[in-house]
């Protein structure tokens, strides 16, 4: 039977596996995403047993002078549980990519005003929706004017300071 743990991890692989082990430990403390259901040998253990197995696998794969982890189903299931933790975290990260950042709504509103799309043409909006859109647009424009005034004021004060320093 081939060995499941053939070599130590180094470099970026070691950093990723160490971070995944730390994340798994955090998940186990919070009891969130710490029982990969695809690994029945692993998920039916108590949280303490799972953490012990994960720590033994981490030490065996990451610490240079330590022996490789024991070649047991439980240790390999712990290894796969940590790999599943990586998969879950990547899935969560990918979901977060589609969340909006600060200011994106303003930019969409700004560009929508300049180039209305086919799906949001004026003919498909009700009069109430059109009025709400105009009110939102007026608020955005007011906010933009205020921000521009602040930036202009700041720019003038910085220019005045530079002129004073030069004189």
XYZ file of N, CA, C and O in Angstrom:
668
model
N 0.842 -1.179 0.000
C 0.000 0.000 0.000
C 0.890 1.248 0.000
O 1.801 1.365 0.808
N 0.635 2.224 -0.908
C 1.473 3.431 -0.948
C 1.231 4.296 0.275
O 0.142 4.328 0.830
N 2.290 5.018 0.655
C 2.172 5.925 1.800
C 1.342 7.142 1.402
O 1.506 7.698 0.339
N 0.456 7.544 2.284
C -0.380 8.721 2.020
C 0.413 10.007 2.194
O 0.182 10.977 1.511
N 1.311 10.025 3.164
C 2.140 11.205 3.423
C 3.555 10.874 2.966
O 4.322 10.255 3.677
N 3.899 11.303 1.757
C 5.179 10.916 1.174
C 6.308 11.885 1.498
O 7.467 11.486 1.486
N 6.011 13.146 1.750
C 7.072 14.136 1.957
C 6.578 15.296 2.803
O 5.383 15.486 2.999
N 7.516 16.095 3.271
C 7.210 17.309 4.046
C 6.778 18.415 3.089
O 7.185 18.449 1.928
N 5.988 19.323 3.600
C 5.607 20.486 2.814
C 6.610 21.604 3.068
O 7.058 21.807 4.195
N 6.925 22.331 2.009
C 7.835 23.478 2.117
C 7.268 24.629 1.293
O 6.375 24.440 0.467
N 7.806 25.797 1.518
C 7.467 26.969 0.719
C 6.010 27.372 0.832
O 5.403 27.337 1.902
N 5.440 27.731 -0.313
C 4.072 28.230 -0.353
C 3.068 27.149 0.066
O 2.058 27.447 0.709
N 3.355 25.912 -0.282
C 2.461 24.817 0.105
C 2.404 24.697 1.622
O 1.324 24.522 2.206
N 3.563 24.821 2.270
C 3.612 24.752 3.732
C 2.858 25.933 4.346
O 2.125 25.760 5.330
N 3.020 27.111 3.772
C 2.318 28.286 4.291
C 0.812 28.124 4.145
O 0.049 28.437 5.067
N 0.366 27.634 2.994
C -1.063 27.425 2.770
C -1.609 26.381 3.735
O -2.660 26.575 4.349
N -0.882 25.268 3.899
C -1.373 24.209 4.782
C -1.387 24.681 6.235
O -2.328 24.386 6.983
N -0.373 25.438 6.645
C -0.333 25.967 8.016
C -1.500 26.930 8.245
O -2.165 26.881 9.289
N -1.764 27.800 7.274
C -2.890 28.737 7.400
C -4.212 27.974 7.441
O -5.121 28.335 8.197
N -4.318 26.915 6.638
C -5.551 26.121 6.639
C -5.739 25.408 7.966
O -6.861 25.314 8.471
N -4.658 24.905 8.557
C -4.752 24.261 9.877
C -5.185 25.277 10.936
O -6.027 24.971 11.789
N -4.626 26.471 10.867
C -5.010 27.523 11.817
C -6.478 27.898 11.627
O -7.217 28.074 12.604
N -6.911 28.016 10.377
C -8.314 28.338 10.095
C -9.221 27.211 10.572
O -10.283 27.462 11.130
N -8.784 25.960 10.369
C -9.598 24.838 10.848
C -9.742 24.894 12.369
O -10.828 24.681 12.901
N -8.643 25.197 13.052
C -8.695 25.298 14.519
C -9.673 26.393 14.947
O -10.461 26.213 15.886
N -9.626 27.525 14.245
C -10.546 28.628 14.550
C -11.991 28.194 14.294
O -12.880 28.459 15.103
N -12.207 27.504 13.177
C -13.549 27.014 12.860
C -14.041 26.027 13.914
O -15.210 26.026 14.275
N -13.138 25.182 14.400
C -13.521 24.199 15.416
C -13.903 24.900 16.717
O -14.850 24.494 17.393
N -13.176 25.958 17.062
C -13.517 26.719 18.270
C -14.892 27.361 18.138
O -15.661 27.412 19.091
N -15.192 27.858 16.940
C -16.471 28.525 16.701
C -17.572 27.548 16.291
O -18.702 27.954 16.079
N -17.207 26.281 16.115
C -18.125 25.230 15.670
C -18.805 25.634 14.362
O -20.023 25.553 14.214
N -17.986 26.073 13.413
C -18.476 26.531 12.114
C -17.576 25.956 11.027
O -16.368 26.192 11.036
N -18.135 25.222 10.081
C -17.378 24.627 8.972
C -16.247 23.719 9.454
O -15.212 23.637 8.807
N -16.433 23.048 10.581
C -15.352 22.200 11.096
C -15.652 20.713 10.982
O -14.848 19.890 11.398
N -16.786 20.348 10.400
C -17.116 18.930 10.235
C -17.428 18.652 8.777
O -18.586 18.710 8.352
N -16.407 18.367 7.983
C -16.653 18.087 6.566
C -17.461 16.795 6.430
O -16.978 15.713 6.732
N -18.697 16.910 6.002
C -19.601 15.758 5.950
C -19.164 14.716 4.927
O -19.600 13.577 4.986
N -18.293 15.102 3.991
C -17.804 14.135 3.008
C -16.770 13.196 3.625
O -16.343 12.257 2.985
N -16.340 13.477 4.839
C -15.330 12.671 5.523
C -15.948 12.055 6.780
O -15.705 12.516 7.886
N -16.778 11.005 6.639
C -17.483 10.474 7.804
C -16.555 9.957 8.899
O -16.880 10.049 10.082
N -15.388 9.427 8.531
C -14.454 8.946 9.554
C -14.017 10.104 10.434
O -13.844 9.970 11.640
N -13.882 11.264 9.843
C -13.384 12.439 10.532
C -14.502 13.213 11.241
O -14.362 13.593 12.401
N -15.622 13.424 10.565
C -16.656 14.298 11.140
C -17.399 13.658 12.304
O -18.025 14.350 13.088
N -17.308 12.343 12.467
C -17.989 11.695 13.591
C -17.155 11.707 14.872
O -17.639 11.302 15.920
N -15.939 12.192 14.777
C -15.102 12.316 15.969
C -15.507 13.552 16.756
O -16.112 14.482 16.213
N -15.107 13.597 18.004
C -15.379 14.791 18.810
C -14.467 15.928 18.331
O -13.430 15.682 17.717
N -14.816 17.177 18.623
C -13.966 18.302 18.213
C -12.538 18.171 18.755
O -11.580 18.486 18.043
N -12.391 17.710 19.975
C -11.041 17.547 20.546
C -10.241 16.503 19.787
O -9.043 16.681 19.546
N -10.885 15.402 19.417
C -10.183 14.372 18.660
C -9.782 14.894 17.282
O -8.672 14.630 16.807
N -10.681 15.633 16.639
C -10.356 16.199 15.318
C -9.180 17.164 15.426
O -8.253 17.128 14.608
N -9.189 18.031 16.435
C -8.087 18.988 16.609
C -6.768 18.269 16.876
O -5.716 18.676 16.379
N -6.811 17.204 17.657
C -5.592 16.444 17.951
C -5.024 15.834 16.671
O -3.828 15.921 16.414
N -5.898 15.237 15.860
C -5.446 14.651 14.598
C -4.895 15.718 13.650
O -3.849 15.520 13.025
N -5.567 16.852 13.557
C -5.097 17.935 12.685
C -3.738 18.433 13.162
O -2.829 18.663 12.356
N -3.565 18.563 14.471
C -2.270 19.042 14.977
C -1.164 18.030 14.707
O -0.048 18.409 14.349
N -1.462 16.734 14.837
C -0.450 15.710 14.537
C -0.074 15.727 13.058
O 1.104 15.605 12.708
N -1.059 15.900 12.191
C -0.776 15.968 10.754
C 0.029 17.223 10.436
O 1.006 17.180 9.667
N -0.345 18.355 11.029
C 0.370 19.613 10.779
C 1.817 19.513 11.230
O 2.737 19.890 10.497
N 2.035 18.982 12.429
C 3.409 18.845 12.925
C 4.196 17.910 12.018
O 5.339 18.190 11.638
N 3.593 16.801 11.636
C 4.291 15.833 10.792
C 4.623 16.350 9.408
O 5.651 15.997 8.834
N 3.762 17.194 8.850
C 4.000 17.679 7.486
C 4.769 18.995 7.427
O 5.358 19.315 6.393
N 4.795 19.749 8.518
C 5.393 21.083 8.462
C 6.707 21.226 9.218
O 7.543 22.048 8.833
N 6.920 20.474 10.294
C 8.127 20.621 11.116
C 9.223 19.722 10.540
O 9.047 18.506 10.455
N 10.369 20.300 10.160
C 11.400 19.521 9.468
C 11.953 18.324 10.254
O 12.174 17.273 9.673
N 12.194 18.455 11.542
C 12.845 17.374 12.287
C 11.871 16.372 12.886
O 12.287 15.472 13.602
N 10.600 16.532 12.619
C 9.589 15.604 13.132
C 9.293 14.530 12.085
O 9.394 14.786 10.884
N 8.912 13.327 12.525
C 8.553 12.284 11.547
C 7.236 12.639 10.848
O 6.430 13.414 11.365
N 7.034 12.054 9.681
C 5.773 12.251 8.971
C 4.622 11.725 9.828
O 4.830 10.876 10.698
N 3.411 12.193 9.593
C 2.283 11.715 10.395
C 2.084 10.211 10.209
O 2.446 9.653 9.161
N 1.491 9.544 11.203
C 1.222 8.115 11.053
C 0.335 7.858 9.838
O -0.529 8.664 9.495
N 0.532 6.748 9.189
C -0.202 6.411 7.981
C -1.484 5.658 8.353
O -1.628 4.475 8.075
N -2.418 6.388 8.972
C -3.688 5.784 9.381
C -4.834 6.471 8.653
O -4.679 7.582 8.143
N -5.973 5.792 8.620
C -7.143 6.383 7.980
C -7.565 7.663 8.696
O -7.982 8.625 8.071
N -7.452 7.672 10.026
C -7.866 8.836 10.791
C -7.006 10.053 10.458
O -7.514 11.157 10.279
N -5.680 9.847 10.377
C -4.790 10.964 10.068
C -4.993 11.454 8.639
O -4.973 12.652 8.369
N -5.221 10.511 7.707
C -5.468 10.925 6.343
C -6.814 11.645 6.232
O -6.950 12.622 5.493
N -7.818 11.189 6.992
C -9.107 11.874 7.014
C -8.944 13.283 7.586
O -9.592 14.226 7.124
N -8.084 13.451 8.596
C -7.816 14.786 9.147
C -7.167 15.669 8.086
O -7.520 16.850 7.935
N -6.219 15.107 7.347
C -5.564 15.842 6.257
C -6.614 16.289 5.238
O -6.648 17.454 4.824
N -7.496 15.372 4.838
C -8.537 15.722 3.871
C -9.528 16.725 4.452
O -10.075 17.563 3.726
N -9.751 16.659 5.772
C -10.605 17.657 6.419
C -10.014 19.051 6.309
O -10.729 20.026 6.080
N -8.697 19.161 6.450
C -8.032 20.465 6.306
C -8.104 20.921 4.851
O -8.338 22.105 4.569
N -7.938 19.987 3.916
C -8.056 20.333 2.494
C -9.476 20.810 2.201
O -9.674 21.786 1.468
N -10.461 20.157 2.803
C -11.848 20.621 2.639
C -12.035 22.010 3.228
O -12.803 22.817 2.702
N -11.333 22.295 4.315
C -11.389 23.633 4.914
C -10.893 24.670 3.903
O -11.470 25.748 3.770
N -9.835 24.342 3.177
C -9.321 25.243 2.133
C -10.395 25.447 1.069
O -10.660 26.577 0.644
N -11.025 24.349 0.645
C -12.060 24.435 -0.385
C -13.222 25.311 0.073
O -13.704 26.167 -0.671
N -13.664 25.145 1.319
C -14.775 25.933 1.848
C -14.382 27.407 1.925
O -15.159 28.292 1.534
N -13.165 27.691 2.409
C -12.725 29.089 2.515
C -12.626 29.737 1.141
O -12.961 30.917 0.982
N -12.169 28.982 0.138
C -12.116 29.532 -1.217
C -13.523 29.822 -1.737
O -13.752 30.833 -2.402
N -14.463 28.926 -1.434
C -15.847 29.167 -1.834
C -16.409 30.415 -1.196
O -17.094 31.213 -1.849
N -16.122 30.602 0.084
C -16.578 31.799 0.791
C -15.931 33.038 0.177
O -16.585 34.055 -0.045
N -14.652 32.947 -0.122
C -13.935 34.078 -0.723
C -14.527 34.427 -2.092
O -14.685 35.600 -2.425
N -14.863 33.407 -2.869
C -15.443 33.659 -4.189
C -16.816 34.316 -4.055
O -17.174 35.163 -4.869
N -17.583 33.930 -3.044
C -18.875 34.580 -2.824
C -18.680 36.042 -2.461
O -19.450 36.902 -2.879
N -17.633 36.344 -1.678
C -17.371 37.714 -1.251
C -16.943 38.608 -2.405
O -17.108 39.814 -2.359
N -16.390 38.007 -3.465
C -15.926 38.793 -4.604
C -17.096 39.540 -5.240
O -16.948 40.657 -5.731
N -18.275 38.936 -5.192
C -19.411 39.538 -5.862
C -20.152 40.543 -4.995
O -21.106 41.149 -5.438
N -19.718 40.716 -3.766
C -20.310 41.752 -2.921
C -19.809 43.108 -3.391
O -18.724 43.233 -3.943
N -20.568 44.111 -3.137
C -20.194 45.448 -3.581
C -19.229 46.097 -2.606
O -19.385 45.968 -1.406
N -18.284 46.816 -3.144
C -17.375 47.615 -2.331
C -17.960 49.014 -2.162
O -18.883 49.414 -2.876
N -17.378 49.761 -1.245
C -17.827 51.126 -0.997
C -17.635 51.951 -2.262
O -16.581 51.917 -2.889
N -18.668 52.645 -2.653
C -18.584 53.523 -3.813
C -19.016 52.892 -5.120
O -19.235 53.595 -6.099
N -19.134 51.564 -5.163
C -19.536 50.933 -6.414
C -20.947 51.329 -6.816
O -21.223 51.515 -7.996
N -21.820 51.461 -5.821
C -23.193 51.853 -6.131
C -23.220 53.258 -6.738
O -23.980 53.530 -7.660
N -22.367 54.156 -6.233
C -22.291 55.512 -6.785
C -21.809 55.469 -8.233
O -22.368 56.139 -9.107
N -20.778 54.660 -8.488
C -20.246 54.577 -9.851
C -21.285 53.992 -10.809
O -21.432 54.464 -11.932
N -21.994 52.961 -10.371
C -23.026 52.389 -11.223
C -24.108 53.428 -11.523
O -24.565 53.550 -12.652
N -24.491 54.154 -10.500
C -25.509 55.185 -10.667
C -25.006 56.273 -11.626
O -25.729 56.730 -12.498
N -23.754 56.652 -11.480
C -23.156 57.688 -12.331
C -23.124 57.238 -13.785
O -23.544 57.961 -14.685
N -22.632 56.026 -14.038
C -22.528 55.543 -15.405
C -23.897 55.180 -15.985
O -24.110 55.288 -17.178
N -24.823 54.759 -15.117
C -26.160 54.457 -15.592
C -26.815 55.737 -16.115
O -27.508 55.717 -17.118
N -26.543 56.848 -15.453
C -27.091 58.135 -15.872
C -26.528 58.527 -17.241
O -27.233 59.052 -18.094
N -25.241 58.236 -17.458
C -24.581 58.620 -18.708
C -24.965 57.688 -19.863
O -25.107 58.118 -20.981
N -25.083 56.375 -19.563
C -25.375 55.383 -20.598
C -26.467 54.444 -20.098
O -26.170 53.376 -19.570
N -27.735 54.790 -20.240
C -28.781 53.881 -19.769
C -28.745 52.579 -20.560
O -28.583 52.586 -21.772
N -28.885 51.462 -19.851
C -28.832 50.159 -20.517
C -30.188 49.836 -21.128
O -31.206 50.446 -20.807
N -30.190 48.839 -21.987
C -31.422 48.426 -22.642
C -32.427 47.873 -21.633
O -33.609 48.081 -21.756
N -31.914 47.170 -20.609
C -32.803 46.524 -19.650
C -33.484 47.522 -18.722
O -34.489 47.212 -18.128
N -32.930 48.728 -18.609
C -33.515 49.715 -17.713
C -33.906 50.975 -18.483
O -33.607 52.081 -18.065
N -34.531 50.778 -19.602
C -34.933 51.944 -20.382
C -36.073 52.662 -19.667
O -36.769 52.098 -18.845
N -36.260 53.919 -20.043
C -37.265 54.736 -19.373
C -38.678 54.187 -19.598
O -39.549 54.375 -18.767
N -38.901 53.511 -20.704
C -40.248 53.044 -21.009
C -40.697 51.914 -20.083
O -41.887 51.681 -19.951
N -39.774 51.209 -19.438
C -40.159 50.098 -18.564
C -40.369 50.532 -17.126
O -40.786 49.729 -16.307
N -40.083 51.774 -16.797
C -40.239 52.259 -15.426
C -41.623 52.877 -15.239
O -42.117 53.582 -16.119
N -42.164 52.657 -14.054
C -43.435 53.298 -13.717
C -43.140 54.746 -13.320
O -41.995 55.089 -13.006
N -44.142 55.594 -13.304
C -43.910 56.990 -12.897
C -43.348 57.094 -11.472
O -42.510 57.949 -11.189
N -43.782 56.200 -10.570
C -43.264 56.215 -9.197
C -41.777 55.859 -9.166
O -40.986 56.474 -8.447
N -41.430 54.835 -9.978
C -40.012 54.436 -10.044
C -39.166 55.550 -10.641
O -38.051 55.810 -10.187
N -39.698 56.205 -11.652
C -38.964 57.299 -12.292
C -38.755 58.444 -11.309
O -37.677 59.035 -11.228
N -39.782 58.765 -10.513
C -39.672 59.829 -9.515
C -38.659 59.463 -8.437
O -37.837 60.294 -8.028
N -38.676 58.205 -7.977
C -37.715 57.746 -6.971
C -36.297 57.812 -7.534
O -35.357 58.213 -6.845
N -36.157 57.463 -8.812
C -34.833 57.510 -9.449
C -34.334 58.949 -9.554
O -33.171 59.233 -9.301
N -35.223 59.870 -9.905
C -34.829 61.280 -9.984
C -34.404 61.804 -8.614
O -33.440 62.561 -8.506
N -35.144 61.405 -7.567
C -34.796 61.849 -6.211
C -33.431 61.296 -5.799
O -32.608 62.030 -5.237
N -33.193 60.021 -6.087
C -31.885 59.437 -5.782
C -30.776 60.143 -6.553
O -29.708 60.421 -6.006
N -31.041 60.431 -7.828
C -30.052 61.102 -8.668
C -29.742 62.492 -8.115
O -28.580 62.909 -8.074
N -30.761 63.202 -7.658
C -30.559 64.540 -7.101
C -29.701 64.462 -5.835
O -28.799 65.288 -5.639
N -29.966 63.455 -4.986
C -29.153 63.287 -3.775
C -27.704 62.964 -4.116
O -26.775 63.502 -3.502
N -27.518 62.105 -5.106
C -26.154 61.757 -5.510
C -25.418 62.977 -6.065
O -24.245 63.200 -5.756
N -26.102 63.755 -6.879
C -25.467 64.947 -7.435
C -25.136 65.958 -6.353
O -24.075 66.584 -6.385
N -26.031 66.114 -5.382
C -25.765 67.026 -4.267
C -24.546 66.558 -3.484
O -23.656 67.352 -3.147
N -24.478 65.269 -3.202
C -23.342 64.707 -2.476
C -22.047 64.895 -3.267
O -21.006 65.241 -2.710
N -22.121 64.691 -4.581
C -20.942 64.870 -5.422
C -20.475 66.321 -5.408
O -19.267 66.594 -5.337
N -21.409 67.270 -5.461
C -21.029 68.688 -5.412
C -20.364 69.034 -4.085
O -19.361 69.755 -4.040
N -20.911 68.498 -2.977
C -20.317 68.754 -1.664
C -18.891 68.195 -1.594
O -17.980 68.862 -1.098
N -18.710 66.991 -2.083
C -17.382 66.392 -2.073
C -16.413 67.198 -2.940
O -15.255 67.392 -2.577
N -16.890 67.678 -4.097
C -16.032 68.472 -4.972
C -15.624 69.776 -4.282
O -14.464 70.178 -4.355
N -16.583 70.428 -3.588
C -16.246 71.647 -2.862
C -15.187 71.382 -1.795
O -14.248 72.159 -1.631
N -15.348 70.290 -1.066
C -14.364 69.946 -0.038
C -12.986 69.724 -0.652
O -11.979 70.195 -0.135
N -12.944 68.992 -1.760
C -11.663 68.729 -2.416
C -11.045 70.019 -2.944
O -9.830 70.223 -2.841
N -11.881 70.894 -3.535
C -11.367 72.169 -4.034
C -10.811 73.014 -2.893
O -9.743 73.622 -3.016
N -11.534 73.052 -1.768
C -11.088 73.819 -0.605
C -9.758 73.274 -0.086
O -8.842 74.024 0.228
N -9.652 71.955 -0.026
C -8.418 71.323 0.442
C -7.264 71.630 -0.515
O -6.153 71.937 -0.089
N -7.553 71.578 -1.809
C -6.518 71.857 -2.801
C -6.039 73.303 -2.690
O -4.847 73.585 -2.758
N -6.979 74.231 -2.474
C -6.608 75.643 -2.337
C -5.752 75.860 -1.093
O -4.774 76.596 -1.121
N -6.119 75.202 0.022
C -5.337 75.380 1.252
C -3.938 74.780 1.098
O -2.964 75.338 1.587
N -3.830 73.648 0.398
C -2.512 73.064 0.173
C -1.666 73.958 -0.725
O -0.466 74.124 -0.492
N -2.286 74.547 -1.741
C -1.565 75.452 -2.645
C -1.113 76.687 -1.884
O 0.024 77.158 -2.053
N -1.962 77.221 -1.009
C -1.609 78.398 -0.223
C -0.446 78.070 0.714
O 0.471 78.894 0.893
N -0.470 76.915 1.331
C 0.624 76.509 2.217
C 1.935 76.402 1.439
O 3.002 76.818 1.941
N 1.899 75.839 0.255
C 3.108 75.708 -0.560
C 3.643 77.087 -0.938
O 4.857 77.321 -0.938
N 2.720 78.002 -1.272
C 3.135 79.356 -1.633
C 3.799 80.050 -0.438
O 4.798 80.771 -0.597
N 3.206 79.860 0.763
C 3.790 80.460 1.965
C 5.169 79.888 2.256
O 6.073 80.609 2.660
N 5.323 78.591 2.086
C 6.618 77.953 2.341
C 7.656 78.410 1.327
O 8.830 78.565 1.652
N 7.230 78.614 0.093
C 8.172 79.058 -0.935
C 8.613 80.501 -0.706
O 9.727 80.875 -1.073
N 7.754 81.314 -0.104
C 8.067 82.736 0.103
C 8.934 82.949 1.289
O 9.727 82.463 1.841
